[in-house]
Every structure is written in structure tokens, then in C-alpha cells.
Short mmCIF file of C-alpha atoms in Angstrom, two decimals:
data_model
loop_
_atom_site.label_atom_id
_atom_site.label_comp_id
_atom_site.label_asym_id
_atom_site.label_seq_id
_atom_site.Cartn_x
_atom_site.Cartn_y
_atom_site.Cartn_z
CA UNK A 1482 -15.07 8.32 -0.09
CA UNK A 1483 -13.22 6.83 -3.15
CA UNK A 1484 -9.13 7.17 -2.56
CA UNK A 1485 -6.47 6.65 -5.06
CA UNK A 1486 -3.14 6.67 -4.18
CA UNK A 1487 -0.19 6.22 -6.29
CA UNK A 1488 4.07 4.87 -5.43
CA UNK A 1489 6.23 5.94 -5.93
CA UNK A 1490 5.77 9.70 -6.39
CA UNK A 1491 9.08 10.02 -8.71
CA UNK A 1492 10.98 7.31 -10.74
CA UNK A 1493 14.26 7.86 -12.16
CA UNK A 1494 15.54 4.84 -14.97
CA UNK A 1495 18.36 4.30 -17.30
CA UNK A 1496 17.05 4.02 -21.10
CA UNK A 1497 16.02 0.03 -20.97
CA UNK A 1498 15.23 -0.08 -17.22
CA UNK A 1499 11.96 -1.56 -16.85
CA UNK A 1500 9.79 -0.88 -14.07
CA UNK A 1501 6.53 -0.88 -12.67
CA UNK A 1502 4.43 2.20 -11.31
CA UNK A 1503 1.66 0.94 -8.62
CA UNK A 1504 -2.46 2.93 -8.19
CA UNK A 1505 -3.86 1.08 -5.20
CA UNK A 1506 -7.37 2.38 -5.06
CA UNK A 1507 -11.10 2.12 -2.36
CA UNK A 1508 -14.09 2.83 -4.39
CA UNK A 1509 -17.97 2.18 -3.71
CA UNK A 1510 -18.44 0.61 -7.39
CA UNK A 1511 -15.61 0.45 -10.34
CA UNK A 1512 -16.95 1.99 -13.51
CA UNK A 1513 -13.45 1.93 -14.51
CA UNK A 1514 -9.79 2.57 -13.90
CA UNK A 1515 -8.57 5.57 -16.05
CA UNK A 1516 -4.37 5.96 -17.11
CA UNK A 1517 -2.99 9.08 -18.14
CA UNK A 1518 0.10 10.62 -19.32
CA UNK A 1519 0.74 14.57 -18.76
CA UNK A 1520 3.87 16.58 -19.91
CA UNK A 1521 4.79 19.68 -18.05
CA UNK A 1522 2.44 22.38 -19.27
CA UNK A 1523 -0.06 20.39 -20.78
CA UNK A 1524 -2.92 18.53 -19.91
CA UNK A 1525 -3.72 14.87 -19.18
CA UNK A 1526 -3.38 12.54 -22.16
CA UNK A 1527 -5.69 9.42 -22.14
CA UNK A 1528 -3.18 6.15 -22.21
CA UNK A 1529 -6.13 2.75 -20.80
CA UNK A 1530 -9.46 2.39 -19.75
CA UNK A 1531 -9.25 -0.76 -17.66
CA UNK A 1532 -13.12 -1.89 -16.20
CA UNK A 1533 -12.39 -5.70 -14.45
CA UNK A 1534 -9.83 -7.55 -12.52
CA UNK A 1535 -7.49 -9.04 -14.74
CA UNK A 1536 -8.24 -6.87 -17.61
CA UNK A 1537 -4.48 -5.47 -19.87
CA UNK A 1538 -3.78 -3.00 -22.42
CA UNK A 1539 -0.69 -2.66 -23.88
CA UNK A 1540 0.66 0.66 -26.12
CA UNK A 1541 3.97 0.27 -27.47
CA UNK A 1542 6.09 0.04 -24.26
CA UNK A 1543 3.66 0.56 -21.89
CA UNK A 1544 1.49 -2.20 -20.22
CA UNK A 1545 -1.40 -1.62 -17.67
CA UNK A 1546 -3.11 -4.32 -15.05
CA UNK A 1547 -5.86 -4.29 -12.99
CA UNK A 1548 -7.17 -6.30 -10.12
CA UNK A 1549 -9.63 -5.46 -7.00
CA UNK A 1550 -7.26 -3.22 -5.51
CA UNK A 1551 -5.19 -1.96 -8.06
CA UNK A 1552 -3.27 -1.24 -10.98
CA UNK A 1553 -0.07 -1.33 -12.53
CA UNK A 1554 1.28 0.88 -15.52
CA UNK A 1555 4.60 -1.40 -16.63
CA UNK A 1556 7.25 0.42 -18.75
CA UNK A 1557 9.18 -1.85 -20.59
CA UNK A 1558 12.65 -0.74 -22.21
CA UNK A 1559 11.98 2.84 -21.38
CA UNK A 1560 13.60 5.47 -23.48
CA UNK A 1561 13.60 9.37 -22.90
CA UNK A 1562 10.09 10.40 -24.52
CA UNK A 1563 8.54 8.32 -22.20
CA UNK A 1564 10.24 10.49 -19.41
CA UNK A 1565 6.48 12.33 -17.86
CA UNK A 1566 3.63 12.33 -15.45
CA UNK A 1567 1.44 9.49 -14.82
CA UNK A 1568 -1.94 9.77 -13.33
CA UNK A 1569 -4.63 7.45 -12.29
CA UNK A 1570 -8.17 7.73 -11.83
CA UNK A 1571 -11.02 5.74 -10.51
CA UNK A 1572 -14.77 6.69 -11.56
CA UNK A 1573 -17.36 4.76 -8.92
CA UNK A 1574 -20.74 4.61 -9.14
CA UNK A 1575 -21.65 8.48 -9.01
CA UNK A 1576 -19.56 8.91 -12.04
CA UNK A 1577 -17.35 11.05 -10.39
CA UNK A 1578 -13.69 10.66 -11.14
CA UNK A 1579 -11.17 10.24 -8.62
CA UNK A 1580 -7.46 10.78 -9.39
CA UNK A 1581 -4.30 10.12 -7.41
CA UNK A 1582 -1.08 13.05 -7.00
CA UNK A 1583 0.97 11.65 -10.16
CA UNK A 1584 4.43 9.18 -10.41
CA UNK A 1585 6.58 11.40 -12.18
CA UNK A 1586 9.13 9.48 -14.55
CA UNK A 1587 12.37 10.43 -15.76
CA UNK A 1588 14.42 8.50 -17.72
CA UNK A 1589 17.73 8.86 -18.67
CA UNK A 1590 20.00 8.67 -21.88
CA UNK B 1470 -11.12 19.45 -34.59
CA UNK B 1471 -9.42 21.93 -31.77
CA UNK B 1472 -10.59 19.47 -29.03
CA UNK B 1473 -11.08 20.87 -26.15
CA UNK B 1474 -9.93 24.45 -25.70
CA UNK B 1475 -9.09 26.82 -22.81
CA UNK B 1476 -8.44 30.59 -22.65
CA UNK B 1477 -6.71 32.17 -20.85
CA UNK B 1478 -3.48 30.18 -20.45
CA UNK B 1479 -1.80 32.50 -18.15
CA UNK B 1480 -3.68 34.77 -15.52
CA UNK B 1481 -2.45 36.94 -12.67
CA UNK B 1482 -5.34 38.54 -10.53
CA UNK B 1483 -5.27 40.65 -6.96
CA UNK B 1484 -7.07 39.28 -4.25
CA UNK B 1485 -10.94 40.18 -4.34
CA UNK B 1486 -10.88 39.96 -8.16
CA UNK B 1487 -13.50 38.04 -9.86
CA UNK B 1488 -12.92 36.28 -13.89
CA UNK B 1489 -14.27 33.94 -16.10
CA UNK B 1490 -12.09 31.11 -17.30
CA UNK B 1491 -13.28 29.85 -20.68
CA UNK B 1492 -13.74 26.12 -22.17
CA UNK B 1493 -14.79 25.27 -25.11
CA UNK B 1494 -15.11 22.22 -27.16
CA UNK B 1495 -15.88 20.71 -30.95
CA UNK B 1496 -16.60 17.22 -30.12
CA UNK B 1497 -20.33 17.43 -29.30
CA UNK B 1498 -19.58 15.91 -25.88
CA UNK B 1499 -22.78 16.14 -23.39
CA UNK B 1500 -19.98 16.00 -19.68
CA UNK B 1501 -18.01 18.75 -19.55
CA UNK B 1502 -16.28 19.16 -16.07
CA UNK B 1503 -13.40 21.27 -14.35
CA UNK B 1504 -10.61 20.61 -12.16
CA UNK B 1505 -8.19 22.34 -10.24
CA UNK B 1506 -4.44 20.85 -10.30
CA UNK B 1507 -2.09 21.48 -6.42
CA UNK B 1508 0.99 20.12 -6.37
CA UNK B 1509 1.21 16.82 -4.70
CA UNK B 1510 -2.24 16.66 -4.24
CA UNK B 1511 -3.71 14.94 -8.03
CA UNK B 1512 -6.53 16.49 -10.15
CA UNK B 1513 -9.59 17.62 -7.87
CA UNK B 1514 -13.22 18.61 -9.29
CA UNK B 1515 -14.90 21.74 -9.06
CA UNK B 1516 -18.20 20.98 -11.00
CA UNK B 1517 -19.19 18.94 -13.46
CA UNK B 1518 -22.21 19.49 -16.21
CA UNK B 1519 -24.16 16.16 -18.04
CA UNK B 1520 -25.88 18.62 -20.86
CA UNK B 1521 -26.12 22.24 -20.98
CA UNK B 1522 -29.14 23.16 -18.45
CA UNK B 1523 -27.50 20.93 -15.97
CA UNK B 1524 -24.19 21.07 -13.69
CA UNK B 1525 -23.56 20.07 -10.02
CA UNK B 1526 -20.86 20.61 -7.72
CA UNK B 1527 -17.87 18.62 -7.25
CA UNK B 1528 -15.35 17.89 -4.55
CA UNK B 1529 -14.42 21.31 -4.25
CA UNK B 1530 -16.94 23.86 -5.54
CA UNK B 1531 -16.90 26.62 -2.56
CA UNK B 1532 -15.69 30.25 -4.61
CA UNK B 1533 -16.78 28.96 -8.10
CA UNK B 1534 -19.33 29.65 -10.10
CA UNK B 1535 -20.30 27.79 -13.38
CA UNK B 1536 -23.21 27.48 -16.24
CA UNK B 1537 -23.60 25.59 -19.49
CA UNK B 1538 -25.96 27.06 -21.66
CA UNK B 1539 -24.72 25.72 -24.89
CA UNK B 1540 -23.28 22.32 -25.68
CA UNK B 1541 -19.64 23.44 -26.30
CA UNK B 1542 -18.98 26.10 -23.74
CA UNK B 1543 -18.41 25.87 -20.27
CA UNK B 1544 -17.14 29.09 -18.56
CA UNK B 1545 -15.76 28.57 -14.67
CA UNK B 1546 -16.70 31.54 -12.71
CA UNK B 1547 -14.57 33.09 -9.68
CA UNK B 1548 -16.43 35.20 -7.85
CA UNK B 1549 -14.01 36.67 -5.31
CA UNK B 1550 -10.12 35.76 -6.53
CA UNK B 1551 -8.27 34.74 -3.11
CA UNK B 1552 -4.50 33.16 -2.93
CA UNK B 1553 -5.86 29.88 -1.48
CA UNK B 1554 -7.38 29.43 -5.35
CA UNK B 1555 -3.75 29.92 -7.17
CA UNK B 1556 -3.71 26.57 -9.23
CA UNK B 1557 -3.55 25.45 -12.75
CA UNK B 1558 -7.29 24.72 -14.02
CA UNK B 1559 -8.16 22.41 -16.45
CA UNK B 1560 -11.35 22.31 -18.80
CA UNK B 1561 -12.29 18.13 -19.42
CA UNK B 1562 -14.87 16.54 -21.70
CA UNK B 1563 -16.13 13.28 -22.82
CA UNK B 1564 -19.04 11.88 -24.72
CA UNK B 1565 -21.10 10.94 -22.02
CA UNK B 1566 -19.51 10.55 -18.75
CA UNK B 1567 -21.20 7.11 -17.60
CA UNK B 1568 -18.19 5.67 -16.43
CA UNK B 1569 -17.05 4.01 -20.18
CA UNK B 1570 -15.56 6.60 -22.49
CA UNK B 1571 -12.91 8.45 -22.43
CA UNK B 1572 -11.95 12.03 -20.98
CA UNK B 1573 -10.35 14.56 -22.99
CA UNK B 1574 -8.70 17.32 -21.32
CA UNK B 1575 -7.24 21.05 -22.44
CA UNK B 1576 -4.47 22.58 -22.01
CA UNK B 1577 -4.95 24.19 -18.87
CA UNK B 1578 -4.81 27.66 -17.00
CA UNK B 1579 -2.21 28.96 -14.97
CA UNK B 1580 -3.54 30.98 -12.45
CA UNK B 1581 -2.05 32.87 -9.61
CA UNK B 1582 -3.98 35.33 -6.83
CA UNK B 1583 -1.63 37.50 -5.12
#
């Protein structure tokens, strides 16, 4: 059974603290490794498709990794807007996707 | 285009109740799936459809019903409303769900079974 699991589960930052948020993942086949951003109320907005170890994407301040067991999402000089939930998801081989519980960020003025 | 849209946004049913939540989308996507969202516990899938004619089940199907007979819509049936299926739902589509394009996703429903 494919598992995705996601640390930390909340991350608080000054504006300009950059961290990292990990997705350690078990799957029987990567079709890909899915990133995306949802604001309270809403639904999931797509951020990366990664589909290879040592595949990156970058969007403004955000940067995501991948190897063979997982991925990063890397906030760099966060500000407020960027203050939400991240997901990530795994589809396998039965096209199925997979997502872990969330790291919700917050980051502060 | 609306994307992908869901209706109702907010429901409150008694226990033993059945309803239809409604997706919809303009996009001419063939995969159309739905989710259920618990807190702490990520996005999990209910069923999924690959073109209308066809759906299967998902992770957790048991209490829902579903059917795609056009391209764009893709009501989620419950059959018998109980307080274990008080969640926020969410309608997702994407082109053609082999593993390389992207999911879109609405805006959700807040449900809640007393």
C-alpha cells in the first residue's frame, strides 16, 4: 500500500526564515510526485509535478526536490501570503493518488 | 472557464438522509475523481471515473454512490447520511489521469451529519 507521510505537521517562520518541509513516501511504481498549496476553505492548488530522483522546480520562492524516498518543498525568504497548507501526493502504478495529512505554514510579519 | 465546480458548498443533513453532491467541469477532462478531506488524516478517494461509462471505487467507497454519464458531470451519491461521513468533499479533474498531468480540484463541500 503506497504511504506518504509528511514533517512537520505545522511550521511557524519569521518573514525571511527559510525552511524546508519534508514528504517521505513507499510506492509500488512512481508516476510522479504531486505538490500542492490549499488555503483554508478552498481546494488544493497545483504548485510541481516532480517524476525522477533529482528532478527541481522552482516558483518564485518556492523550490521542490525529489529523490527515491522523498521530497522537499524549500521556502526561501518567506513572506505572509505564503502562510498555507501544503500537501503531497504520490500516484503509483494504478494511477491512484496518494496524499499525505498537510504541513501547515504560518509565517509571520 | 469555471474549472471545476461544486454545489453545494455548505450542507447539514440528519442521520439516514441520502443527497447528491454535484461536480461539474469545462475543461473536457476524461478523470474525474472525489475525495473526502478528515482532519489530520490528508485527502482520501472515494471513486474515481476514466470517461463517462466508467468509474471504480477508491480507498474508501463503502456509503457512496457515483455515475458519469456525461463528460463534465460527476454527481457523488450518499445513500444513507451517517455522522462517521461529516467531512469536506472535494470534486478533482485532470486531462487524463495516467500519472503525468495535472489535477485540478474545486472548491469543496462542507458537510456535516448530525
Amino acid at each position: 500500500e503506497d504511504q506518504v507521510t509528511q514533517s512537520p505537521e505545522a511550521l511557524r517562520l519569521q518573514e525571511g526564515e527559510s525552511s524546508s518541509l519534508n514528504c517521505s513516501y513507499t510506492v509500488s511504481g512512481l508516476r510522479g510526485l504531486f505538490w500542492y498549496r490549499q488555503d483554508p476553505g478552498k481546494g488544493p492548488e497545483f504548485l510541481f509535478t516532480l517524476y525522477s530522483a533529482g528532478e527541481e522546480k522552482e516558483k518564485e520562492r518556492l523550490k521542490a526536490t525529489l529523490t527515491k524516498k522523498e521530497s522537499f518543498l524549500h521556502i526561501t525568504a518567506p513572506k505572509p501570503e505564503d502562510s498555507a497548507t501544503y500537501l503531497c501526493a504520490v500516484r503509483s502504478n494504478d494511477y491512484k493518488l496518494s496524499f499525505g495529512a498537510g504541513t501547515t505554514v504560518t509565517v509571520r510579519a | 472557464n469555471a474549472g471545476v465546480t461544486q454545489t453545494p458548498k455548505f450542507q447539514v443533513l440528519k442521520t439516514g438522509q441520502s443527497m447528491t453532491l454535484q461536480c461539474a467541469q469545462d475543461m473536457n477532462h476524461e478523470y474525474m475523481s472525489w475525495y473526502r478531506q478528515d482532519p489530520g488524516m490528508g485527502l482520501r478517494l472515494i471513486h474515481y471515473s476514466v470517461g463517462a461509462g466508467i468509474t471504480d471505487q477508491g480507498e474508501v467507497p463503502n456509503g457512496y454512490n457515483v455515475s458519469r454519464s456525461t463528460t463534465e458531470d460527476f454527481p457523488l451519491r450518499l445513500l444513507s447520511a451517517a455522522p462517521s461521513q461529516t467531512s469536506v468533499y472535494f470534486c478533482a479533474s485532470s486531462y487524463s489521469g495516467d500519472g503525468t498531468d495535472t489535477q485540478y480540484f474545486g472548491p469543496g463541500t462542507r458537510l456535516t451529519v448530525l
